[in-house]
Short mmCIF file of N, CA, C and O in Angstrom, two decimals:
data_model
loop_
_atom_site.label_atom_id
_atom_site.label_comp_id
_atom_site.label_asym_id
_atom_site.label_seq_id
_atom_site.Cartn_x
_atom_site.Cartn_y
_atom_site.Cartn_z
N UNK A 1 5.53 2.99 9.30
CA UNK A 1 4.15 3.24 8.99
C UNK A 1 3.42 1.97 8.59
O UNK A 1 4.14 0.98 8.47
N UNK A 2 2.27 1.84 8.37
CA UNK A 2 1.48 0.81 7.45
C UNK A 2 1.97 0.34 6.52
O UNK A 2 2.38 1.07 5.61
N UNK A 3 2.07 -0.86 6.46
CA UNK A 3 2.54 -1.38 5.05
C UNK A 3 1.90 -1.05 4.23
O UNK A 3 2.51 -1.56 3.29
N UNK A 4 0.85 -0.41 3.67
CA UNK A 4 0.05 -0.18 2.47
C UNK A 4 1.09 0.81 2.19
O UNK A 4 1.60 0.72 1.07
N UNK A 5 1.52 1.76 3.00
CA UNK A 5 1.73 2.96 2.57
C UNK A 5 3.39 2.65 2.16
O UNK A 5 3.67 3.31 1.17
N UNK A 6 4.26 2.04 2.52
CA UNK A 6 6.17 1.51 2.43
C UNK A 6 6.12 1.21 0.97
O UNK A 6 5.30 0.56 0.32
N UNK A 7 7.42 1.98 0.55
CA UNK A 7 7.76 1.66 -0.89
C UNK A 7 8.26 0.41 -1.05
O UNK A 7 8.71 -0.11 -0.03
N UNK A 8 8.30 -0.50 -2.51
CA UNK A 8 8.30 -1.72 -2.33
C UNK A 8 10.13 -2.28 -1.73
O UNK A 8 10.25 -3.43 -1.30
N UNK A 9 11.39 -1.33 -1.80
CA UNK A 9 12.35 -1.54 -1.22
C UNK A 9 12.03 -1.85 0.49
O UNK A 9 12.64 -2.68 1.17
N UNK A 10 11.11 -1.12 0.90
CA UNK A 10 10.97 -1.15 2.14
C UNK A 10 10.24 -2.68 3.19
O UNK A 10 10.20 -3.09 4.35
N UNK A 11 9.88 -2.97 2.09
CA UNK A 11 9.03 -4.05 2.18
C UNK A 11 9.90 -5.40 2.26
O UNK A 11 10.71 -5.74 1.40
N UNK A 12 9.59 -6.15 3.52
CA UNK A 12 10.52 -7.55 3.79
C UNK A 12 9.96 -8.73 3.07
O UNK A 12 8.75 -8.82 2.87
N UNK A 13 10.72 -9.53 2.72
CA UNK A 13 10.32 -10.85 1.72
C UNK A 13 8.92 -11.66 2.18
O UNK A 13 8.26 -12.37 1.42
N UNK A 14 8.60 -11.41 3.56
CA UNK A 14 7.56 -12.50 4.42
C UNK A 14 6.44 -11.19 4.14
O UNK A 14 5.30 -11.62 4.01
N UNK A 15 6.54 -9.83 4.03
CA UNK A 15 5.38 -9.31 3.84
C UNK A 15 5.13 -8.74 2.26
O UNK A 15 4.43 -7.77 1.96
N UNK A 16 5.80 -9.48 1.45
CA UNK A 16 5.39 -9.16 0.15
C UNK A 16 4.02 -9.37 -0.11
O UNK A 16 3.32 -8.50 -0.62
N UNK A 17 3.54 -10.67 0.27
CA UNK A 17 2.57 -11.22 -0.29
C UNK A 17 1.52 -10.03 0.12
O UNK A 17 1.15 -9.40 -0.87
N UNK A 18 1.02 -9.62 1.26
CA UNK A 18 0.14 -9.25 1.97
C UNK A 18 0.60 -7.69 1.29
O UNK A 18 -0.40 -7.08 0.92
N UNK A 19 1.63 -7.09 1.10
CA UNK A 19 2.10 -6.07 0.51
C UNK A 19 1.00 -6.00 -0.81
O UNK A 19 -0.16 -5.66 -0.62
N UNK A 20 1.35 -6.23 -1.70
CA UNK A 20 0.85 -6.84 -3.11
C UNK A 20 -0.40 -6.70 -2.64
O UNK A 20 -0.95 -5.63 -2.86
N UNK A 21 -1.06 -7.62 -1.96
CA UNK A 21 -3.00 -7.56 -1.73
C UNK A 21 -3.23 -5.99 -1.56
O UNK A 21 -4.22 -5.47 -2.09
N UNK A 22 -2.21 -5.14 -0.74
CA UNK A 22 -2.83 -3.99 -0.94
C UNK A 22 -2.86 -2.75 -1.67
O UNK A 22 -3.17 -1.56 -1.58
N UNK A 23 -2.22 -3.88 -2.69
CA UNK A 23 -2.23 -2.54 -4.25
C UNK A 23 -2.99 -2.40 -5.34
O UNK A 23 -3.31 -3.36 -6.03
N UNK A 24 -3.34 -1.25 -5.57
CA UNK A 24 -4.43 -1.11 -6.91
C UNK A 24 -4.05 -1.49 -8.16
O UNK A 24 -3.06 -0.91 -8.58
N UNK A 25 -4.56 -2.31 -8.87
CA UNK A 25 -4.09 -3.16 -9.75
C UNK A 25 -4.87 -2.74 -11.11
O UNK A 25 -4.87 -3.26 -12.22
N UNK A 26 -5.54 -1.59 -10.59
CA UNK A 26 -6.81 -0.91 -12.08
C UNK A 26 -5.82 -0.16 -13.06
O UNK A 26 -4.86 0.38 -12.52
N UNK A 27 -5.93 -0.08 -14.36
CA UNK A 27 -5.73 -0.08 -15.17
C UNK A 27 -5.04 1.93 -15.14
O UNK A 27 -3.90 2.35 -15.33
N UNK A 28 -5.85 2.40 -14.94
CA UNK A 28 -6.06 3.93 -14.15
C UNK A 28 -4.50 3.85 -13.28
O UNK A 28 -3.56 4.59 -13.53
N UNK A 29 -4.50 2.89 -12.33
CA UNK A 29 -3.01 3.20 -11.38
C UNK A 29 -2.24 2.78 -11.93
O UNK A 29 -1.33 3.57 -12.20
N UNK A 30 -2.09 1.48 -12.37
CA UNK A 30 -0.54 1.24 -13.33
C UNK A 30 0.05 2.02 -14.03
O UNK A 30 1.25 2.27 -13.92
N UNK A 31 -1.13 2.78 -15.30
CA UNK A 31 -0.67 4.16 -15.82
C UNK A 31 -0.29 5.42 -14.70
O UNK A 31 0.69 6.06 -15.09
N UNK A 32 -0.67 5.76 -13.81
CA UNK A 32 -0.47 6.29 -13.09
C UNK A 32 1.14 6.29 -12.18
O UNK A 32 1.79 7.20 -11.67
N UNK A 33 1.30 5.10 -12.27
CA UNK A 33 2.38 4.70 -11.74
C UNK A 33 3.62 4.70 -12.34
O UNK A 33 4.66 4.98 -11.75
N UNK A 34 3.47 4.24 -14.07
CA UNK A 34 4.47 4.61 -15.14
C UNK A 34 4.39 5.34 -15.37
O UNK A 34 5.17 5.41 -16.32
N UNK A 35 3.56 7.05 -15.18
CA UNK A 35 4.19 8.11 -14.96
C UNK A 35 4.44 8.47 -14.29
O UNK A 35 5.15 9.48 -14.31
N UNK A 36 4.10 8.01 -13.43
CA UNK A 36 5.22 8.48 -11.91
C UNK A 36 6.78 8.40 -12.04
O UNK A 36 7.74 9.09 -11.69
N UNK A 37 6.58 7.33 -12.67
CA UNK A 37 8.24 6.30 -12.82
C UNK A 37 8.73 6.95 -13.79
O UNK A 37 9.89 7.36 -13.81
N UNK A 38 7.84 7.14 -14.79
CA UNK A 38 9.43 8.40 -16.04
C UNK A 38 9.58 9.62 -15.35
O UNK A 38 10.67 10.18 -15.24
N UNK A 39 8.44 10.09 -14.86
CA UNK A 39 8.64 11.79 -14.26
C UNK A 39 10.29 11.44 -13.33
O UNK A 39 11.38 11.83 -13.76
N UNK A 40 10.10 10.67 -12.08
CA UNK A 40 11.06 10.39 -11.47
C UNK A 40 12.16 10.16 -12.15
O UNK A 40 13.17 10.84 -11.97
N UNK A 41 12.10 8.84 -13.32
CA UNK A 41 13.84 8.69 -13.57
C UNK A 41 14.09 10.50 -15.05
O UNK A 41 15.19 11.00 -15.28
N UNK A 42 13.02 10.91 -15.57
CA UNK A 42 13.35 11.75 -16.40
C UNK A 42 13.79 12.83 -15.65
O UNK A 42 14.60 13.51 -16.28
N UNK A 43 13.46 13.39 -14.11
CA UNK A 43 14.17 14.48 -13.48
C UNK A 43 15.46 14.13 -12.69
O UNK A 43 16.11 14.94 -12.03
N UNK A 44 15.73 12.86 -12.84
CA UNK A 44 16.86 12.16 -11.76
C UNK A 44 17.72 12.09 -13.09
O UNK A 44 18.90 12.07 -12.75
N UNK A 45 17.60 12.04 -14.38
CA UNK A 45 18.75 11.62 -15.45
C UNK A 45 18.88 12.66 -16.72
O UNK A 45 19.92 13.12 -17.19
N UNK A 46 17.67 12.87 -17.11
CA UNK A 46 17.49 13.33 -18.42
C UNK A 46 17.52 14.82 -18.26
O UNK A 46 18.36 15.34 -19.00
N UNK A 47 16.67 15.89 -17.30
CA UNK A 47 16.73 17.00 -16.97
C UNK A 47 17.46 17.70 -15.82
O UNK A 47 16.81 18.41 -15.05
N UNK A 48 18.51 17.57 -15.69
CA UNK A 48 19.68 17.92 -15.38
C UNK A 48 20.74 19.55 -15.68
O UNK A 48 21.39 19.43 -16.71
N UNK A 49 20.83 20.05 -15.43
CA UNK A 49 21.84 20.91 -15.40
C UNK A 49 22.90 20.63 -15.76
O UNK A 49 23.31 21.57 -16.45
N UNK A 50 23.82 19.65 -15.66
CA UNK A 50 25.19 19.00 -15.87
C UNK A 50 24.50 17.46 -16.21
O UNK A 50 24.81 16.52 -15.47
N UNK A 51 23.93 17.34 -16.91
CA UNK A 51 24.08 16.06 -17.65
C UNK A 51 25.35 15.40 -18.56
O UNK A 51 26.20 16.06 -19.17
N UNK A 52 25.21 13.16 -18.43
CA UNK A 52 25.82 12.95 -18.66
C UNK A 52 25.57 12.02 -19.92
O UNK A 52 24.59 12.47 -20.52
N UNK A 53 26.10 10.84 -20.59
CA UNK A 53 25.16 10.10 -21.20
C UNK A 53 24.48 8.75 -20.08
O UNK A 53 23.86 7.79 -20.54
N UNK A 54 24.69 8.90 -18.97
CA UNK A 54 24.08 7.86 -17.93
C UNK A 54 22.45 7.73 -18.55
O UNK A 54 21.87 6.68 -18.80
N UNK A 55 21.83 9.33 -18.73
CA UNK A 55 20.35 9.03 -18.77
C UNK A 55 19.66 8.21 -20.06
O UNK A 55 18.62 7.55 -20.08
N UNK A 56 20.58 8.48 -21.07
CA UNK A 56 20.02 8.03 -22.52
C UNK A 56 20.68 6.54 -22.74
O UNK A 56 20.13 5.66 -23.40
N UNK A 57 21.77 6.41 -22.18
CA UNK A 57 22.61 5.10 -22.58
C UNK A 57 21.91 3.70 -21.64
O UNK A 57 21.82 2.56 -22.11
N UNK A 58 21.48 4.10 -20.29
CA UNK A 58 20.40 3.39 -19.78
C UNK A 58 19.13 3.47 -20.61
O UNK A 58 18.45 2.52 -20.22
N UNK A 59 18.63 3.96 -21.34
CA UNK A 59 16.92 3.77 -22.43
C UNK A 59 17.46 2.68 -23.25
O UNK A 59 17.10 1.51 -23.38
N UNK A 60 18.49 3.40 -23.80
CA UNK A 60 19.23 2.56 -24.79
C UNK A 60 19.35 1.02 -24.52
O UNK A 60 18.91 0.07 -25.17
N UNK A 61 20.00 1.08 -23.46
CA UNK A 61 20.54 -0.68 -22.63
C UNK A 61 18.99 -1.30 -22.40
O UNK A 61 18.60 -2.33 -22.94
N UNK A 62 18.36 -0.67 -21.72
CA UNK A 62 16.79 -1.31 -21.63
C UNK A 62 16.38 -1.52 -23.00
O UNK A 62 16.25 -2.71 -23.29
N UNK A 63 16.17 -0.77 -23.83
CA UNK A 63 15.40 -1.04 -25.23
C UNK A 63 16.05 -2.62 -26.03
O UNK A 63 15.38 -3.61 -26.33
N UNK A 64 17.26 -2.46 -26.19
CA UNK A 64 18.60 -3.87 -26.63
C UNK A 64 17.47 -4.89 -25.68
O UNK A 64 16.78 -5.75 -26.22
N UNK A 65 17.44 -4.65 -24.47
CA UNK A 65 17.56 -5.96 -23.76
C UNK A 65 15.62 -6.45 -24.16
O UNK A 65 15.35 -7.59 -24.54
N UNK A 66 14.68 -5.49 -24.01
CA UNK A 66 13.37 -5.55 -24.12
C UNK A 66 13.02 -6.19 -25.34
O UNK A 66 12.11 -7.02 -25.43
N UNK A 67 14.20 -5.56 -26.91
CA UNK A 67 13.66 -5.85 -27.90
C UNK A 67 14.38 -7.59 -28.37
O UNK A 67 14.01 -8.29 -29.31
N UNK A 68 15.54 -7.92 -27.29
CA UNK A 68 16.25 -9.28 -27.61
C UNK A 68 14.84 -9.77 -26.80
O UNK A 68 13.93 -10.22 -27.50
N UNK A 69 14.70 -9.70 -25.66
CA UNK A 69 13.74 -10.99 -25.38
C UNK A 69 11.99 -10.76 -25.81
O UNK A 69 11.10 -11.29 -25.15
N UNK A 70 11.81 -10.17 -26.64
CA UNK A 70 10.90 -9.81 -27.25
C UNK A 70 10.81 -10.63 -29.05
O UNK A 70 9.89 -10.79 -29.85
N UNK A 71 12.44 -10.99 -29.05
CA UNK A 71 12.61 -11.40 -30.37
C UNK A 71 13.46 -13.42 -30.13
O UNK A 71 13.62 -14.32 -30.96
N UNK A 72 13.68 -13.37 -29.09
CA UNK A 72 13.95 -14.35 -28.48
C UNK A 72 14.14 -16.03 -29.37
O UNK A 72 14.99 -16.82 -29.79
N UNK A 73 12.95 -15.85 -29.28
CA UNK A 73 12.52 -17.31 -30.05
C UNK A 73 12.61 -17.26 -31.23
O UNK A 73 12.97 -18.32 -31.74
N UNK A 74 12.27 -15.73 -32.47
CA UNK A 74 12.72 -16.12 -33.26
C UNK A 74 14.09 -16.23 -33.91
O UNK A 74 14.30 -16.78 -34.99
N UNK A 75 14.93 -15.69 -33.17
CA UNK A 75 16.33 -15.66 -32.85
C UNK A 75 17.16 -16.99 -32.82
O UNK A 75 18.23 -17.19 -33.39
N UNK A 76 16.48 -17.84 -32.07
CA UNK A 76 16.61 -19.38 -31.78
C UNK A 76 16.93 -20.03 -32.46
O UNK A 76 17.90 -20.75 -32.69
N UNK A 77 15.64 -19.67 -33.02
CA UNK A 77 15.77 -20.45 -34.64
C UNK A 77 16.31 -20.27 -35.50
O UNK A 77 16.24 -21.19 -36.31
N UNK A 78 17.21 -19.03 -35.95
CA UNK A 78 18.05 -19.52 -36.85
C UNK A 78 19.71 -19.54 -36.10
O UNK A 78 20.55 -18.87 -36.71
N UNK A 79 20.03 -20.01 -35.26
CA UNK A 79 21.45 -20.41 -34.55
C UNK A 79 22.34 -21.61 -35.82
O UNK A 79 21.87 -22.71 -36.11
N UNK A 80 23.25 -21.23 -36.22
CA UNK A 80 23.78 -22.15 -36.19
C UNK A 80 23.62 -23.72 -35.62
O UNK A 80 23.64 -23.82 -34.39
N UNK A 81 23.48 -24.78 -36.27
CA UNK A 81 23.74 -25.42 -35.34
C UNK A 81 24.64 -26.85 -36.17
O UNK A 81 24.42 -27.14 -37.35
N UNK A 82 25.66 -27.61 -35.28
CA UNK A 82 26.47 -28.49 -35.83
C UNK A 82 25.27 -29.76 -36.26
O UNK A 82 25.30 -30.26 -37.39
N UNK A 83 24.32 -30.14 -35.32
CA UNK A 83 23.30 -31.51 -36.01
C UNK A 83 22.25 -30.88 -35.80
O UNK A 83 22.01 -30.30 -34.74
N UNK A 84 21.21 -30.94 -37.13
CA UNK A 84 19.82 -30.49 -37.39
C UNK A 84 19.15 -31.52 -36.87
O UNK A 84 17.92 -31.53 -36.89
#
């Protein structure tokens, strides 16, 4: 189909760029889009019939990793270090 319309897996490295130009970038679709994205991973993990801890232990692993490089620098700073 149209590239406007191909999910971004579908999309080859030489037509990213031109990919990208044809996306809505308003404030309205991004939100739109991060609920798209929990609805999807919350019915693919979390609401389940036979659930496992896959859905919560992935929030979990994202949150660790969001809130280390979120804390990053001030982290840095207090390292050990052998010469000040």
């Amino acid at each position: 189909g149209p590239l406007s319309e191909r999910h971004l897996m579908d999309v080859r490295l030489g037509e990213l760029p031109t990919w990208l130009g044809t996306r809505n970038f308003s404030p309205q679709a991004l939100l739109g889009e991060a609920q798209k994205a929990w609805s999807s991973y919350y019915n693919k993990y979390i609401n389940v019939k036979k659930g496992g801890p896959a859905g919560i232990s992935m929030l979990l692993a994202g949150y660790c990793l969001l809130s280390y490089g979120w804390n990053y620098q001030h982290i840095k700073h207090h390292r050990w270090r052998k010469y000040h």
